[in-house]
Coordinates of C-alpha atoms in Angstrom, one line a residue:
Chain A
X1 CA 13.4 -16.0 -22.7
X2 CA 14.9 -12.5 -22.7
X3 CA 17.1 -12.2 -25.7
X4 CA 21.0 -11.2 -24.6
X5 CA 21.2 -8.4 -26.6
X6 CA 18.1 -6.4 -25.3
X7 CA 18.6 -3.5 -23.1
X8 CA 17.7 -3.6 -19.7
X9 CA 15.8 -0.8 -19.8
X10 CA 14.3 1.4 -22.1
X11 CA 12.8 5.0 -21.4
X12 CA 11.0 6.5 -24.1
X13 CA 9.4 9.5 -23.9
X14 CA 8.2 9.1 -21.1
X15 CA 6.3 11.8 -19.7
X16 CA 4.4 11.7 -16.3
X17 CA 1.9 14.7 -15.1
X18 CA -0.1 15.3 -12.1
X19 CA -3.4 17.3 -10.4
X20 CA -2.3 19.1 -7.7
X21 CA -3.9 21.6 -5.6
X22 CA -3.3 25.1 -7.2
X23 CA -2.3 27.9 -5.1
X24 CA -4.9 30.1 -3.6
X25 CA -6.3 33.5 -5.3
X26 CA -5.6 35.1 -2.2
X27 CA -1.6 34.2 -2.4
X28 CA -1.8 34.6 -6.1
X29 CA -3.0 38.2 -5.8
X30 CA -0.2 38.9 -3.6
X31 CA 2.5 37.8 -5.7
X32 CA 1.2 39.0 -8.2
X33 CA 1.2 42.6 -6.5
X34 CA 5.0 41.6 -5.9
X35 CA 6.1 40.8 -9.3
X36 CA 4.6 44.0 -10.6
X37 CA 6.5 46.4 -8.3
X38 CA 9.6 43.9 -8.8
X39 CA 12.5 45.5 -10.5
X40 CA 14.6 42.7 -10.3
X41 CA 15.7 39.4 -12.3
X42 CA 14.8 37.4 -9.1
X43 CA 11.0 38.7 -9.9
X44 CA 10.8 37.0 -13.7
X45 CA 12.4 33.8 -12.3
X46 CA 9.4 33.2 -10.4
X47 CA 7.3 33.5 -13.9
X48 CA 9.8 31.1 -15.4
X49 CA 9.6 28.4 -12.9
X50 CA 6.1 28.5 -13.5
X51 CA 6.2 26.9 -17.2
X52 CA 7.1 23.5 -15.3
X53 CA 3.1 23.9 -13.7
X54 CA 0.4 24.3 -16.2
X55 CA -2.7 26.1 -15.4
X56 CA -4.5 24.3 -18.0
X57 CA -3.4 25.4 -21.4
X58 CA -3.9 23.0 -24.2
X59 CA -2.0 24.4 -26.9
X60 CA 1.0 22.0 -26.3
X61 CA -1.1 18.8 -26.0
X62 CA -1.2 18.8 -22.1
X63 CA -4.6 18.3 -20.7
X64 CA -6.5 20.9 -18.9
X65 CA -6.2 21.1 -15.4
X66 CA -9.4 20.3 -13.0
X67 CA -11.1 23.2 -11.0
X68 CA -8.5 24.3 -8.2
X69 CA -5.6 22.0 -9.4
X70 CA -3.1 22.9 -11.7
X71 CA -1.0 20.1 -13.3
X72 CA 2.6 19.5 -12.6
X73 CA 4.7 17.8 -15.3
X74 CA 7.1 15.6 -12.8
X75 CA 8.2 13.8 -15.7
X76 CA 9.1 15.8 -19.0
X77 CA 9.7 14.0 -22.4
X78 CA 12.8 11.4 -20.9
X79 CA 14.3 9.1 -22.9
X80 CA 17.2 6.8 -22.2
X81 CA 18.3 3.4 -22.8
X82 CA 20.3 1.4 -20.0
X83 CA 22.7 -1.4 -20.7
X84 CA 23.0 -4.5 -19.2
X85 CA 25.1 -4.9 -16.0
X86 CA 25.0 -1.2 -16.0
X87 CA 24.9 1.3 -13.0
X88 CA 23.2 4.0 -14.4
X89 CA 23.3 7.0 -12.0
X90 CA 20.1 9.6 -12.0
X91 CA 21.3 12.7 -10.6
X92 CA 19.0 15.9 -9.8
X93 CA 17.6 18.3 -6.9
X94 CA 14.4 17.8 -5.1
X95 CA 11.4 17.9 -7.0
X96 CA 13.1 17.2 -10.3
X97 CA 11.1 14.1 -11.0
X98 CA 13.7 11.4 -9.8
X99 CA 11.5 9.5 -7.7
X100 CA 8.5 9.9 -10.4
X101 CA 10.7 8.2 -12.6
X102 CA 11.4 5.4 -10.4
X103 CA 8.0 4.7 -9.9
X104 CA 6.9 4.8 -13.3
X105 CA 9.8 2.3 -13.7
X106 CA 8.8 0.0 -10.9
X107 CA 4.6 -0.1 -12.5
X108 CA 3.7 1.9 -9.4
X109 CA 2.6 5.0 -12.1
X110 CA 1.5 4.8 -15.2
X111 CA 3.1 7.2 -17.5
X112 CA 1.1 9.3 -19.5
X113 CA 3.1 9.3 -22.7
X114 CA 5.8 7.4 -23.7
X115 CA 6.9 4.1 -23.0
X116 CA 9.3 2.1 -20.9
X117 CA 10.7 -1.7 -21.3
X118 CA 12.2 -4.1 -18.8
X119 CA 14.6 -6.6 -20.8
X120 CA 11.9 -5.8 -23.7
X121 CA 8.8 -6.4 -21.4
X122 CA 6.6 -3.5 -21.0
X123 CA 6.1 -1.9 -17.6
X124 CA 2.5 -1.4 -18.3
X125 CA 1.2 -4.2 -20.5
X126 CA 3.6 -7.1 -18.9
X127 CA 3.6 -5.5 -15.7
X128 CA 3.8 -9.0 -13.6
X129 CA 6.8 -10.0 -15.7
X130 CA 8.4 -7.0 -15.0
X131 CA 7.6 -7.1 -11.7
X132 CA 9.5 -10.4 -11.1
X133 CA 12.6 -9.0 -12.3
X134 CA 13.1 -6.2 -10.6
X135 CA 13.3 -4.6 -7.0
X136 CA 13.3 -0.8 -5.2
X137 CA 14.7 0.5 -2.4
X138 CA 13.9 3.8 -1.5
X139 CA 14.6 6.8 0.5
X140 CA 11.6 5.8 3.0
X141 CA 12.2 2.6 4.8
X142 CA 8.9 1.2 4.9
X143 CA 7.8 -1.6 6.7
X144 CA 5.2 -3.2 9.1
X145 CA 7.2 -1.5 12.1
X146 CA 5.6 -3.7 14.9
X147 CA 7.4 -6.4 13.3
X148 CA 11.2 -7.6 13.4
X149 CA 13.2 -7.8 10.3
X150 CA 13.1 -11.5 10.2
X151 CA 8.9 -11.2 9.7
X152 CA 9.4 -8.1 7.2
X153 CA 11.7 -9.6 5.6
X154 CA 10.4 -13.4 5.7
X155 CA 7.1 -11.8 4.2
X156 CA 8.7 -9.8 1.5
X157 CA 10.7 -12.4 0.4
X158 CA 7.6 -15.3 -0.1
X159 CA 5.9 -12.2 -2.0
X160 CA 9.0 -13.0 -4.8
X161 CA 8.4 -16.9 -4.3
X162 CA 11.3 -17.5 -2.1
X163 CA 10.7 -19.7 0.9
X164 CA 11.1 -18.6 4.1
X165 CA 13.8 -21.0 5.2
X166 CA 16.1 -19.2 2.6
X167 CA 15.1 -16.5 3.0
X168 CA 15.9 -16.5 6.9
X169 CA 19.5 -17.6 5.8
X170 CA 20.3 -15.2 2.9
X171 CA 18.8 -12.2 5.2
X172 CA 20.6 -12.9 8.3
X173 CA 24.2 -13.1 5.6
X174 CA 23.2 -9.8 4.1
X175 CA 22.3 -7.9 7.3
X176 CA 25.7 -9.1 8.6
X177 CA 27.4 -7.8 6.1
X178 CA 25.9 -4.6 6.2
X179 CA 26.9 -4.6 10.0
X180 CA 23.4 -5.3 11.6
X181 CA 23.4 -6.4 14.9
X182 CA 22.7 -10.1 15.7
X183 CA 20.1 -9.6 18.3
X184 CA 18.0 -6.5 16.2
X185 CA 17.0 -9.0 14.1
X186 CA 13.9 -10.5 16.0
X187 CA 13.1 -7.2 17.4
X188 CA 10.5 -4.6 16.2
X189 CA 11.7 -2.4 13.4
X190 CA 10.4 0.3 15.6
X191 CA 13.1 0.1 18.0
X192 CA 15.9 0.5 15.7
X193 CA 17.8 3.7 14.3
X194 CA 16.7 5.0 10.9
X195 CA 20.1 4.3 9.3
X196 CA 19.5 0.3 10.9
X197 CA 16.0 0.4 9.0
X198 CA 17.6 1.0 6.0
X199 CA 19.7 -1.5 5.9
X200 CA 16.9 -4.1 6.4
X201 CA 15.0 -2.1 3.3
X202 CA 18.6 -3.0 1.2
X203 CA 18.5 -6.4 2.1
X204 CA 14.6 -6.6 1.3
X205 CA 15.4 -5.9 -2.1
X206 CA 19.2 -7.8 -2.3
X207 CA 17.0 -11.2 -1.0
X208 CA 15.2 -11.2 -4.1
X209 CA 17.7 -11.1 -6.5
X210 CA 16.5 -8.6 -8.8
X211 CA 18.2 -8.5 -12.3
X212 CA 17.2 -5.0 -12.6
X213 CA 17.2 -2.7 -8.9
X214 CA 16.3 0.3 -8.6
X215 CA 17.9 2.1 -5.8
X216 CA 16.2 5.5 -4.7
X217 CA 19.0 7.1 -2.3
X218 CA 19.6 4.3 -0.7
X219 CA 22.4 5.5 1.4
X220 CA 20.8 8.4 2.4
X221 CA 20.6 8.3 6.3
X222 CA 23.7 5.6 6.1
X223 CA 26.8 6.0 8.1
X224 CA 30.1 5.9 6.0
X225 CA 31.0 2.6 7.0
X226 CA 27.4 1.0 6.0
X227 CA 27.5 3.3 2.5
X228 CA 31.1 1.7 1.5
X229 CA 29.4 -1.3 2.4
X230 CA 26.0 -1.1 0.2
X231 CA 28.0 0.6 -2.8
X232 CA 30.3 -2.6 -2.5
X233 CA 26.9 -5.0 -2.7
X234 CA 25.5 -3.3 -5.7
X235 CA 28.9 -3.7 -7.6
X236 CA 28.7 -7.8 -6.4
X237 CA 25.5 -7.9 -7.8
X238 CA 26.1 -6.6 -11.3
X239 CA 29.7 -8.5 -11.3
X240 CA 28.2 -11.5 -9.7
X241 CA 25.1 -11.9 -10.2
X242 CA 24.7 -10.2 -13.6
X243 CA 22.1 -7.7 -12.3
X244 CA 21.8 -4.1 -14.0
X245 CA 21.5 -1.3 -11.4
X246 CA 19.9 2.4 -11.7
X247 CA 20.4 4.6 -8.6
X248 CA 19.7 7.9 -7.7
X249 CA 21.6 9.9 -5.1
X250 CA 22.8 13.4 -3.6
X251 CA 26.2 11.8 -3.1
X252 CA 27.9 13.3 -6.1
X253 CA 31.4 11.0 -5.2
X254 CA 28.8 8.1 -4.4
X255 CA 28.0 8.8 -7.8
X256 CA 31.0 9.3 -9.1
X257 CA 32.5 5.9 -8.2
X258 CA 29.6 3.8 -8.8
X259 CA 28.1 5.0 -12.0
X260 CA 29.3 3.9 -15.4
X261 CA 26.8 6.5 -16.7
X262 CA 24.7 9.4 -15.7
X263 CA 21.7 11.5 -16.1
X264 CA 20.9 14.7 -14.8
X265 CA 17.2 15.7 -14.3
X266 CA 16.3 19.2 -13.5
X267 CA 12.2 20.0 -13.5
X268 CA 11.5 16.6 -15.0
X269 CA 13.4 17.1 -18.2
X270 CA 17.4 15.0 -18.6
X271 CA 19.6 18.0 -18.9
X272 CA 22.6 15.8 -19.2
X273 CA 24.0 12.5 -19.4
X274 CA 27.7 11.1 -20.0
X275 CA 29.9 8.8 -18.3
X276 CA 31.1 11.3 -14.9
X277 CA 34.5 11.5 -16.8
X278 CA 32.0 13.5 -20.3
X279 CA 30.1 15.2 -17.7
X280 CA 33.4 16.7 -15.6
X281 CA 34.7 17.9 -18.8
X282 CA 31.6 20.0 -20.0
X283 CA 31.9 21.9 -16.4
X284 CA 33.7 24.9 -16.1
X285 CA 37.1 25.0 -14.6
X286 CA 37.3 27.7 -11.9
X287 CA 40.8 27.2 -11.1
X288 CA 40.9 23.4 -9.9
X289 CA 39.7 19.7 -11.9
X290 CA 35.6 19.8 -11.9
X291 CA 34.0 17.4 -9.9
X292 CA 30.5 16.1 -10.6
X293 CA 29.4 18.2 -7.9
X294 CA 30.4 21.2 -10.4
X295 CA 28.8 19.9 -12.9
X296 CA 25.6 19.4 -10.9
X297 CA 26.0 23.2 -9.5
X298 CA 26.0 24.3 -13.2
X299 CA 23.2 22.4 -14.9
X300 CA 20.6 22.8 -12.0
X301 CA 21.8 25.9 -10.0
X302 CA 18.7 27.7 -10.9
X303 CA 17.5 25.4 -7.8
X304 CA 19.4 27.1 -5.6
X305 CA 16.6 29.7 -5.0
X306 CA 13.8 28.0 -3.9
X307 CA 10.2 29.4 -4.8
X308 CA 9.1 29.7 -1.1
X309 CA 12.5 31.7 -0.7
X310 CA 11.3 33.9 -3.6
X311 CA 8.0 34.4 -2.3
X312 CA 9.0 35.5 0.9
X313 CA 12.2 37.5 -0.7
X314 CA 11.6 41.4 0.3
X315 CA 13.9 43.3 -2.1
X316 CA 13.3 46.2 -0.7
X317 CA 14.3 45.2 2.3
X318 CA 17.9 43.4 1.2
X319 CA 19.0 46.3 -1.1
X320 CA 18.4 49.2 1.3
Chain B
X1 CA 2.7 -26.4 -12.8
X2 CA 3.3 -27.4 -9.7
X3 CA 6.0 -24.9 -9.2
X4 CA 3.7 -22.6 -9.9
X5 CA 0.9 -23.3 -7.8
X6 CA 3.5 -24.1 -5.3
X7 CA 4.9 -20.1 -5.6
X8 CA 1.2 -18.6 -5.7
X9 CA 0.4 -20.5 -2.4
X10 CA 3.4 -18.8 -0.9
X11 CA 2.3 -15.6 -1.9
X12 CA -1.0 -16.1 -0.2
X13 CA 0.6 -18.0 2.8
X14 CA 3.0 -14.6 3.0
X15 CA 0.0 -12.7 4.1
X16 CA -1.6 -15.2 6.5
X17 CA 2.1 -15.4 7.9
X18 CA 2.4 -11.8 8.2
X19 CA -0.9 -11.1 9.6
X20 CA -0.6 -13.4 12.3
X21 CA 2.9 -12.0 13.3
X22 CA 0.9 -8.3 13.5
X23 CA -1.5 -10.1 15.8
X24 CA 1.1 -11.8 18.1
X25 CA 3.1 -7.9 17.8
X26 CA -0.3 -5.9 18.7
X27 CA -1.1 -8.8 21.6
X28 CA -2.0 -5.6 24.0
X29 CA -4.5 -4.4 21.6
X30 CA -6.2 -7.6 20.8
X31 CA -6.7 -8.4 24.4
X32 CA -8.4 -4.7 24.9
X33 CA -10.5 -5.6 22.0
X34 CA -11.6 -9.1 22.9
X35 CA -12.1 -7.9 26.2
X36 CA -14.7 -5.1 24.6
X37 CA -16.4 -7.6 22.4
X38 CA -16.8 -10.3 25.2
X39 CA -18.7 -7.2 27.4
X40 CA -20.3 -5.6 24.1
X41 CA -22.2 -9.3 23.4
X42 CA -22.5 -9.7 27.3
X43 CA -24.7 -6.8 27.3
X44 CA -26.5 -7.3 24.3
X45 CA -27.7 -10.9 25.6
X46 CA -28.9 -10.0 29.4
X47 CA -31.4 -7.8 27.9
X48 CA -32.9 -10.9 26.5
X49 CA -32.3 -12.0 30.4
X50 CA -34.0 -9.0 31.7
X51 CA -36.9 -8.9 28.7
X52 CA -39.3 -10.3 31.6
X53 CA -38.7 -7.2 34.3
X54 CA -38.3 -4.7 31.5
X55 CA -41.7 -5.3 30.3
X56 CA -43.4 -6.8 33.1
X57 CA -44.8 -9.7 31.3
X58 CA -43.9 -13.1 32.9
X59 CA -44.7 -15.3 30.2
X60 CA -41.6 -14.5 28.4
X61 CA -39.5 -17.2 27.1
X62 CA -36.3 -15.7 28.4
X63 CA -34.1 -18.6 27.1
X64 CA -35.2 -18.5 23.8
X65 CA -34.4 -14.8 23.5
X66 CA -31.0 -15.0 25.0
X67 CA -30.3 -17.5 22.2
X68 CA -31.5 -15.4 19.6
X69 CA -29.8 -12.1 20.6
X70 CA -26.3 -14.2 21.0
X71 CA -26.8 -15.7 17.6
X72 CA -26.9 -12.5 16.8
X73 CA -24.3 -11.1 18.2
X74 CA -21.6 -13.6 17.4
X75 CA -23.0 -13.8 13.7
X76 CA -22.4 -10.2 13.9
X77 CA -19.2 -10.2 15.7
X78 CA -18.0 -13.0 13.0
X79 CA -19.0 -11.2 10.1
X80 CA -17.6 -8.0 10.8
X81 CA -14.7 -8.9 11.7
X82 CA -13.9 -11.1 8.5
X83 CA -15.2 -7.3 6.7
X84 CA -13.1 -5.7 8.8
X85 CA -9.8 -7.3 7.5
X86 CA -10.8 -8.2 4.3
X87 CA -11.5 -3.7 4.0
X88 CA -8.8 -2.6 5.9
X89 CA -6.1 -4.6 4.1
X90 CA -5.2 -1.4 2.2
X91 CA -5.7 0.7 5.2
X92 CA -3.0 -1.3 7.0
X93 CA -0.6 -0.8 4.2
X94 CA -1.3 2.9 4.4
X95 CA -0.5 3.5 7.6
X96 CA 2.3 1.6 7.5
X97 CA 3.6 2.8 4.3
X98 CA 4.1 -0.2 2.5
X99 CA 1.7 -0.4 -0.2
X100 CA 4.1 0.5 -2.6
X101 CA 6.3 -2.6 -1.6
X102 CA 2.9 -4.7 -1.7
X103 CA 1.9 -3.6 -5.1
X104 CA 5.4 -3.8 -6.6
X105 CA 5.7 -7.4 -5.5
X106 CA 4.7 -9.8 -8.2
X107 CA 1.5 -11.2 -6.2
X108 CA -1.9 -11.5 -8.5
X109 CA -4.6 -9.6 -6.4
X110 CA -6.8 -13.2 -6.2
X111 CA -3.6 -14.5 -4.0
X112 CA -3.4 -10.9 -2.2
X113 CA -6.9 -11.6 -1.3
X114 CA -6.8 -15.1 -0.9
X115 CA -4.2 -15.0 2.3
X116 CA -6.5 -11.8 3.5
X117 CA -9.7 -14.1 3.2
X118 CA -7.6 -17.5 4.9
X119 CA -6.5 -14.7 7.9
X120 CA -9.6 -13.7 8.1
X121 CA -11.6 -16.5 8.6
X122 CA -9.8 -18.2 11.0
X123 CA -8.8 -14.8 13.3
X124 CA -12.8 -14.4 13.3
X125 CA -13.7 -17.9 14.0
X126 CA -11.3 -17.8 17.5
X127 CA -12.0 -14.8 18.0
X128 CA -15.8 -15.3 18.1
X129 CA -15.4 -18.8 19.4
X130 CA -13.7 -17.3 22.2
X131 CA -16.8 -15.0 22.5
X132 CA -19.5 -17.2 22.2
X133 CA -18.2 -19.6 25.0
X134 CA -17.2 -16.7 27.8
X135 CA -21.0 -15.5 27.2
X136 CA -22.3 -19.0 26.7
X137 CA -20.7 -19.5 30.6
X138 CA -23.4 -16.9 32.0
X139 CA -26.3 -18.5 30.9
X140 CA -27.9 -22.3 31.3
X141 CA -28.8 -22.6 27.3
X142 CA -29.5 -26.1 25.7
X143 CA -28.4 -26.7 21.9
X144 CA -29.5 -30.1 21.7
X145 CA -32.2 -29.8 18.8
X146 CA -29.6 -27.0 16.7
X147 CA -28.3 -28.4 13.7
X148 CA -24.7 -27.2 13.9
X149 CA -24.0 -28.9 10.6
X150 CA -26.4 -26.6 8.5
X151 CA -25.1 -23.7 10.9
X152 CA -21.5 -23.9 10.1
X153 CA -22.0 -24.5 6.2
X154 CA -24.3 -21.0 6.1
X155 CA -21.8 -19.3 8.2
X156 CA -18.9 -20.3 5.9
X157 CA -21.1 -19.5 2.6
X158 CA -22.2 -16.2 3.8
X159 CA -18.7 -15.4 4.8
X160 CA -17.8 -15.8 1.2
X161 CA -20.5 -13.0 0.2
X162 CA -18.9 -10.6 2.9
X163 CA -15.3 -11.3 1.7
X164 CA -17.0 -9.9 -1.7
X165 CA -18.3 -7.0 -0.2
X166 CA -15.1 -6.3 2.1
X167 CA -12.8 -6.4 -1.1
X168 CA -15.5 -3.5 -2.7
X169 CA -15.2 -1.6 0.6
X170 CA -11.2 -2.0 0.7
X171 CA -11.1 0.4 -2.4
X172 CA -12.0 2.8 -0.6
X173 CA -8.7 3.6 1.2
X174 CA -7.4 2.7 -2.1
X175 CA -9.1 6.1 -3.7
X176 CA -9.4 8.0 -0.8
X177 CA -6.1 7.7 1.5
X178 CA -6.9 9.9 4.4
X179 CA -10.5 9.1 4.3
X180 CA -11.2 5.7 3.0
X181 CA -11.1 3.2 5.8
X182 CA -13.5 5.6 8.1
X183 CA -15.9 5.5 4.5
X184 CA -15.7 1.6 5.3
X185 CA -17.1 1.6 8.8
X186 CA -20.6 3.8 7.0
X187 CA -20.7 0.9 4.6
X188 CA -20.5 -1.7 8.2
X189 CA -23.1 0.3 9.7
X190 CA -25.6 0.0 7.4
X191 CA -25.8 -3.9 7.1
X192 CA -25.8 -3.9 11.1
X193 CA -28.6 -1.9 11.0
X194 CA -30.6 -3.8 7.8
X195 CA -29.6 -7.2 8.2
X196 CA -31.7 -8.0 11.5
X197 CA -28.8 -8.7 13.9
X198 CA -30.8 -8.2 17.0
X199 CA -34.6 -7.9 15.5
X200 CA -36.2 -9.5 12.8
X201 CA -36.5 -7.4 9.7
X202 CA -39.9 -7.3 9.8
X203 CA -39.7 -4.4 12.4
X204 CA -38.1 -2.4 10.3
X205 CA -39.5 0.5 8.0
X206 CA -40.8 -1.4 4.6
X207 CA -37.9 0.9 2.6
X208 CA -35.3 -0.7 4.9
X209 CA -37.2 -4.3 4.3
X210 CA -35.9 -3.9 1.0
X211 CA -32.4 -2.6 1.5
X212 CA -32.6 -6.1 4.6
X213 CA -33.0 -8.5 1.4
X214 CA -29.8 -7.0 -0.7
X215 CA -27.6 -7.6 2.3
X216 CA -26.1 -11.5 3.0
X217 CA -26.0 -10.9 6.7
X218 CA -30.0 -10.9 6.8
X219 CA -29.5 -14.6 5.6
X220 CA -26.6 -15.9 7.1
X221 CA -28.9 -15.0 10.5
X222 CA -32.0 -16.2 9.2
X223 CA -30.4 -19.4 8.3
X224 CA -28.1 -19.7 11.7
X225 CA -31.4 -18.8 14.0
X226 CA -33.5 -21.9 11.6
X227 CA -30.8 -24.1 12.7
X228 CA -30.0 -23.4 16.0
X229 CA -33.6 -22.3 17.8
X230 CA -35.8 -25.2 15.0
X231 CA -39.3 -23.3 14.6
X232 CA -38.4 -19.8 14.8
X233 CA -38.1 -19.8 10.8
X234 CA -40.2 -21.5 8.8
X235 CA -38.0 -22.1 5.8
X236 CA -35.3 -25.0 6.1
X237 CA -31.4 -24.1 7.2
X238 CA -30.4 -25.1 4.2
X239 CA -32.8 -22.8 1.8
X240 CA -30.7 -20.0 3.1
X241 CA -27.6 -21.1 1.0
X242 CA -28.7 -20.5 -2.3
X243 CA -29.1 -16.8 -2.2
X244 CA -25.9 -16.4 -0.3
X245 CA -24.0 -18.6 -2.9
X246 CA -25.3 -16.2 -5.4
X247 CA -24.4 -13.4 -3.8
X248 CA -21.2 -15.0 -3.3
X249 CA -20.9 -15.5 -7.1
X250 CA -21.5 -12.1 -8.1
X251 CA -19.5 -9.9 -5.3
X252 CA -16.4 -11.8 -5.4
X253 CA -15.7 -11.0 -8.9
X254 CA -17.5 -7.9 -9.1
X255 CA -15.1 -6.9 -5.9
X256 CA -12.2 -8.5 -7.8
X257 CA -12.9 -6.7 -10.7
X258 CA -13.3 -3.1 -9.3
X259 CA -10.8 -3.3 -7.0
X260 CA -8.4 -3.9 -10.1
X261 CA -9.6 -0.5 -12.1
X262 CA -9.2 1.4 -8.8
X263 CA -5.8 0.1 -8.6
X264 CA -5.0 1.1 -12.5
X265 CA -6.9 4.2 -11.5
X266 CA -4.3 5.0 -8.2
X267 CA -1.8 4.1 -10.3
X268 CA -2.4 6.7 -13.2
X269 CA -3.1 9.6 -10.3
X270 CA -0.3 8.9 -8.5
X271 CA -2.5 8.1 -5.2
X272 CA -0.5 4.9 -4.0
X273 CA 2.0 7.1 -3.1
X274 CA 0.8 9.2 -0.1
X275 CA 0.1 7.6 3.1
X276 CA -2.8 8.8 4.3

């Protein structure tokens, strides 16, 4: 049994690296030429960003990259704890490592370093027990698109040991609440809009009544009413079913109203962690009460200039 | 205990029900594939009917030749269908993008394989029976001396070892998201060539005959011909059961072990995420 004082989630010093195809030599050559000629600060930023990608240095314990590959550290020594019945938000720009982190927590990726425990159970060594306690909603509503919501949901529920009859009743209740048309329940998923598919994805996770729910941008693509309904569902899961929720989102308002605490991730590292109010206190007041968006912008602002923008950037043209 | 068995049965059933739902939803493709398979089997069997005219020989026992080819084509349809259904279980999930959800669920791989195997055997059996009935209707064949019990036993035991091979092949789409599914066709082509589907393996070059010995399809076919065409094979039909049992006992656990190793590798390298 799970002890009552065990935290829902303990993430300790997690590192996850990937071998990805490295930049072709001709591109590196043209870029290094531009860097040599460049006279403004933007050129230096390119070099700094490469600190996130390591071509094979082993001085800091990073393994050497395979030939033609480079090592990208997606999650870089991340640690935090989530208490039971807490709604914990993870914010960060695209590519900051949020989804990789969620995949590690949901047993889909093995960390290179560090440990993750879910209610005291190690996600690697006791993965089967962990799987029974968790579920995940991701931004890509992945389903057998020819099958109907009913067929998909019954399949998903049976994998968690829920009987077809029970799942059928619950699924219809949840989908009705989320505003799915009744006749859509037996139509192929491919005929549904992206938002509708996302609602079915949310129902799939809620059906199994996980005690740790991992929500990876669950409300992306939903209309405002459905967003509110999902948020209310999330609160209900916590309040009625004692579930703990970890959520990633790009909706700062949603994070603000929903989360008890928030971690901001940038380049795979946690750059801030606290309650929404604590985080807002840290932000500069530019003539108004800081919002979570201000905090996000200040902490991850350099991501506003993307790598691709820099490689296409021609300083002479802009300056002239 | 009973609760746990019930839960695991429910998990295996999830795969059976899902796959039959997919068959139902893709019924158009099923009809096309069935029509193609019938035409294919008929065209092979008509070679037997036309053997006399092709060779100019009048003494050829065409009924025997037709039955010989019919057994070959039906057994191959059955085994190939089992192999495809098992080896493509990962490829389907990759095409649909659902692989992460299946791998995140608290399902032991053995339960997943069991569900997939039950579906594969039932589906392949029904598929093969339809083809067999249609093709046999074109010819006047006599199976009064056939040992149907032994034939069924050989087919069932042989399908177990083919499930094992299918599990091993299903690793390919797991390791190679883009090309894995195509690679499984090479495995299938190998068995088609060496197993004596439409000819005795003695006509093969010596080195291919050695390879034929490691193919379970060789023993299934020889056993089936011994049971359905008495007098064609010296050995008793049941003598082919033992090599098949042995192969099944080796291939199934080996397949499971390799699959689990491959699953761990994909979780370490992040290959589950890509939907090839």
